[in-house]
Coordinates of C-alpha atoms and ligand atoms in Angstrom, one line a residue:
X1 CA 94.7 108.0 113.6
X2 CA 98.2 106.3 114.2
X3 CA 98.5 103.8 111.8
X4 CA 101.3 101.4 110.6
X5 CA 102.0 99.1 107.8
X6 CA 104.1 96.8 107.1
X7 CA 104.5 94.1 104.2
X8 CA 107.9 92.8 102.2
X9 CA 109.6 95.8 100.2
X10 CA 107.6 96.4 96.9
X11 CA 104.3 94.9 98.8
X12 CA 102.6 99.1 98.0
X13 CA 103.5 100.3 101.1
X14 CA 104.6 103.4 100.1
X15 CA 101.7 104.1 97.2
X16 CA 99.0 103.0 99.7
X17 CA 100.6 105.8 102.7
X18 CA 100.6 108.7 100.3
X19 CA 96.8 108.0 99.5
X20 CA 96.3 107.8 103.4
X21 CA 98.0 110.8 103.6
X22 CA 95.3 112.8 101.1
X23 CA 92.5 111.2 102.9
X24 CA 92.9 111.5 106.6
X25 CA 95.8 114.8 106.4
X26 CA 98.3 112.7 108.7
X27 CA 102.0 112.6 107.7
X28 CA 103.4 109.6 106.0
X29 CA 106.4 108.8 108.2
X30 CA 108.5 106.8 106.1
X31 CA 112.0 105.5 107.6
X32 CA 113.5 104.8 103.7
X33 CA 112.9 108.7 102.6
X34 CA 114.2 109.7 105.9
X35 CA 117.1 107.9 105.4
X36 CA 117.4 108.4 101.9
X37 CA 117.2 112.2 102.3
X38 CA 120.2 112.1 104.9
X39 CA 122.0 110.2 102.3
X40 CA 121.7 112.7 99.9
X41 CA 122.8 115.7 102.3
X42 CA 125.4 113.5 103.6
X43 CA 124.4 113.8 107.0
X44 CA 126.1 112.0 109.6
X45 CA 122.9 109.2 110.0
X46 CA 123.1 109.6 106.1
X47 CA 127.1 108.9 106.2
X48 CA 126.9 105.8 108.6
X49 CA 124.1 104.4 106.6
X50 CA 124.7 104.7 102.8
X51 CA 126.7 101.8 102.2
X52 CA 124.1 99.4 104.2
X53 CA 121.1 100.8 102.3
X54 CA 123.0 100.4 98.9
X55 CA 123.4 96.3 100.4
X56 CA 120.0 95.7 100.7
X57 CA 120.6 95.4 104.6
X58 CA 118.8 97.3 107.6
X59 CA 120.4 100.3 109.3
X60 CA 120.9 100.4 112.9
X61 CA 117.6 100.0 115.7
X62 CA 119.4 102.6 117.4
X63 CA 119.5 104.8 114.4
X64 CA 116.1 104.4 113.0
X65 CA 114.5 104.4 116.7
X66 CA 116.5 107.7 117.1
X67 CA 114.7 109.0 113.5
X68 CA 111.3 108.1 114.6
X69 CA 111.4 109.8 118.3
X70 CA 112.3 113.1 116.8
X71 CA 109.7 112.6 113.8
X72 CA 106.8 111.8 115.7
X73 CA 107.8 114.5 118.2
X74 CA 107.0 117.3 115.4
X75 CA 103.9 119.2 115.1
X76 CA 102.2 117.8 112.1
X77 CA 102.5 114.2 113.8
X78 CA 100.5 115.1 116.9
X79 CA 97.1 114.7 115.2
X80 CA 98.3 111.2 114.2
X81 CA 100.5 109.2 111.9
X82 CA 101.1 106.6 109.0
X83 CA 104.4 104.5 110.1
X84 CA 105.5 103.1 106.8
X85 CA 108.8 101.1 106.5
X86 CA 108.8 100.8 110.5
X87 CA 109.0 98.7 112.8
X88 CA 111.7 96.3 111.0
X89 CA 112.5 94.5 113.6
X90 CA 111.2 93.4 117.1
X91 CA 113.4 95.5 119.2
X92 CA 111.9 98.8 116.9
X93 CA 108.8 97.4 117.7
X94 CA 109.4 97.3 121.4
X95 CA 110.7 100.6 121.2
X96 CA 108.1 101.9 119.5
X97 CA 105.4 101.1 122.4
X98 CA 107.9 102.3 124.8
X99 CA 107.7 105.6 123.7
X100 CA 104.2 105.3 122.5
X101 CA 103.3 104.5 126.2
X102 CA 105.7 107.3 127.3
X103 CA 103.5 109.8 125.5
X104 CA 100.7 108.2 126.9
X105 CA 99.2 107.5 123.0
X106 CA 98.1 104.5 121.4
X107 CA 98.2 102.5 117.8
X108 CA 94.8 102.4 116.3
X109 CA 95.6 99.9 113.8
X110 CA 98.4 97.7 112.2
X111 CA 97.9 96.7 108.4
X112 CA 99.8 94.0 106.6
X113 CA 99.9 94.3 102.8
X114 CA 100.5 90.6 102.2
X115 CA 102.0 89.7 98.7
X116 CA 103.3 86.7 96.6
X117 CA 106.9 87.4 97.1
X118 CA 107.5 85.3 94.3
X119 CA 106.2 88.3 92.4
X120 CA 107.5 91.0 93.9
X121 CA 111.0 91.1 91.7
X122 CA 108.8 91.8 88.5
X123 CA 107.1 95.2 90.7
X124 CA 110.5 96.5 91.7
X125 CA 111.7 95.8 87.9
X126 CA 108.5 98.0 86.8
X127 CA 109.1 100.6 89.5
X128 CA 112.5 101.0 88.4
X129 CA 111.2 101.1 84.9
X130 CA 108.5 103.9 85.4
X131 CA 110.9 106.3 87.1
X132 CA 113.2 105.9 84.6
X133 CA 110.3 106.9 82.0
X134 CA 109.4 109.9 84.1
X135 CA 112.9 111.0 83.9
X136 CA 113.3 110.4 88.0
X137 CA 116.3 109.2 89.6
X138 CA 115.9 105.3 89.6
X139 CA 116.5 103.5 93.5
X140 CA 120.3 102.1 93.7
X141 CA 118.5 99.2 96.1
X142 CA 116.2 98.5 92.9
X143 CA 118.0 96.1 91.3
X144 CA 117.0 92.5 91.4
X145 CA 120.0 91.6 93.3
X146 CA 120.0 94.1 96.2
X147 CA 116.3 93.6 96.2
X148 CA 116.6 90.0 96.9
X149 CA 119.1 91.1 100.1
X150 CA 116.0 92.9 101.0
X151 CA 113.6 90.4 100.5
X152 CA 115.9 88.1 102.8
X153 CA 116.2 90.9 105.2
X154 CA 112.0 90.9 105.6
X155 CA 111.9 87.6 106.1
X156 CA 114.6 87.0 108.6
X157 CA 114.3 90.6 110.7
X158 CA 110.7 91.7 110.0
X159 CA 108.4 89.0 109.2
X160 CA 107.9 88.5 113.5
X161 CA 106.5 92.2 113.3
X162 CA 103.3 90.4 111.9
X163 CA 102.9 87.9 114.7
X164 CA 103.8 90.1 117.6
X165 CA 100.9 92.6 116.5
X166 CA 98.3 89.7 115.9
X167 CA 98.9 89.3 119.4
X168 CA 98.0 92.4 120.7
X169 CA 95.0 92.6 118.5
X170 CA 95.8 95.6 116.0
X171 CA 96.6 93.1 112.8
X172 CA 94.7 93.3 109.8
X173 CA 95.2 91.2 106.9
X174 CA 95.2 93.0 103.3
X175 CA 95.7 91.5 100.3
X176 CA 98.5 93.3 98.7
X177 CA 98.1 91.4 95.3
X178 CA 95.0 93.2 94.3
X179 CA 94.9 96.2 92.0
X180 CA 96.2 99.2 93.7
X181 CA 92.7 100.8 94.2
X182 CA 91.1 97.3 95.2
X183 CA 94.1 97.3 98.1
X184 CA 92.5 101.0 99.0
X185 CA 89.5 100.1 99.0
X186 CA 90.1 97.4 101.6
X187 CA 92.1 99.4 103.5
X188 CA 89.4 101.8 103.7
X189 CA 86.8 100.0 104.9
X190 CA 89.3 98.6 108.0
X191 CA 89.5 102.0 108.9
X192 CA 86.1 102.7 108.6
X193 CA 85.1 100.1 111.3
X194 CA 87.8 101.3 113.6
X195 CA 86.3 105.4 113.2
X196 CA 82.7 103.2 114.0
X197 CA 84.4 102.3 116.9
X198 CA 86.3 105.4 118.1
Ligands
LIG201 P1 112.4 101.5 102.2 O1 112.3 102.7 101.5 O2 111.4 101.3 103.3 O3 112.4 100.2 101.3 O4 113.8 101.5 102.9 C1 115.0 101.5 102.2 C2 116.2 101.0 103.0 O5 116.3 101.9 104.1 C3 116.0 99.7 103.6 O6 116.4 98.6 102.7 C4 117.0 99.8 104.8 O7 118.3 99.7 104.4 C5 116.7 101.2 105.3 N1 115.6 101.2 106.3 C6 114.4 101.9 106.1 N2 113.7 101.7 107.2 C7 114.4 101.0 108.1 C8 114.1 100.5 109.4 N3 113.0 100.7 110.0 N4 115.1 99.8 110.0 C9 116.3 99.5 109.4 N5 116.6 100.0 108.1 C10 115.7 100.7 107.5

């Protein structure tokens, strides 16, 4: 199962992949911890984009495209793969079924958590919040005001994503406003009808 999904930052992305994860035993492949774990060992990748995650703004196609190919190359991703924080833009997209089609493999499905974005500051303000309580290092890109630089990023970089898989035919609609496990449930029950039709 190769799946993506992709939704505004704080839209669940991230919760909904690691219960995809248990469920179907594919790897999360998450751009953000990849990046933020090359930050941390002050990596080259993680040199170049530190200051552009603490912004709010989106690190380079050519860097993140770079990340993926060598990720979905590895073992564990050959069975399939949950793409979460990827594609960000329409050139990652492009690249992405370039090397897809290169490998001669295919997307099964594309699923947008769709959220009130009006909203969305009062998640990220919890999630900040919770970390904090469990004594976890809290997000530098979790504050309100970075978060709206991400928020504008989405919309002016990402949002085509949506429209550019509806036209291939993979899009499903979630909606992302429901309680975490109503959000799993739906997501479920997408994939179940695509394993009906495998
Ligand atoms: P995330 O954990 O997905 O919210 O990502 C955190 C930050 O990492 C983003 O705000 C971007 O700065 C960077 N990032 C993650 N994925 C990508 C991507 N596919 N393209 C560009 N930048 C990314």
């Amino acid at each position: 199962m190769r799946l993506i999904l992709v939704g505004p930052p704080g839209a669940g992305k991230g919760t909904q992949a690691t219960r995809l994860v248990a469920k179907y035993g594919i790897p999360q492949l998450s751009t953000g911890d990849m990046l933020r774990a090359a930050v941390a060992a002050q990596t080259p990748i993680g040199l170049k984009a530190k200051e552009v995650m603490d912004a709010g703004g989106l690190v380079s196609d050519e860097i993140v495209v770079g990340i993926i190919r060598d990720r979905i190359g590895e073992e564990d991703a050959q069975k399939g793969f949950i793409l979460d924080g990827f594609p960000r833009t329409l050139a990652q997209a492009e690249a992405l079924d370039q090397m897809l089609s290169e490998k001669g493999i295919k997307l099964d499905s594309v699923l947008e958590l769709r959220v009130d974005q009006e909203k969305l500051v009062g998640r990220i303000i919890n999630r900040a919040e919770e970390a904090k309580a469990k004594g976890e290092a809290v997000r530098k890109d979790d504050d309100p005001e970075v978060f709206k630089q991400r928020l504008e990023a989405y919309n002016r970089d990402t949002a085509v994503v949506v429209p550019y898989y509806a036209k291939s035919g993979l899009l499903t609609v979630v909606d992302g406003m429901q309680s975490i496990d109503e959000v799993t449930a739906a997501i479920d029950a997408v994939l179940s009808r695509l394993d009906e039709n495998v």
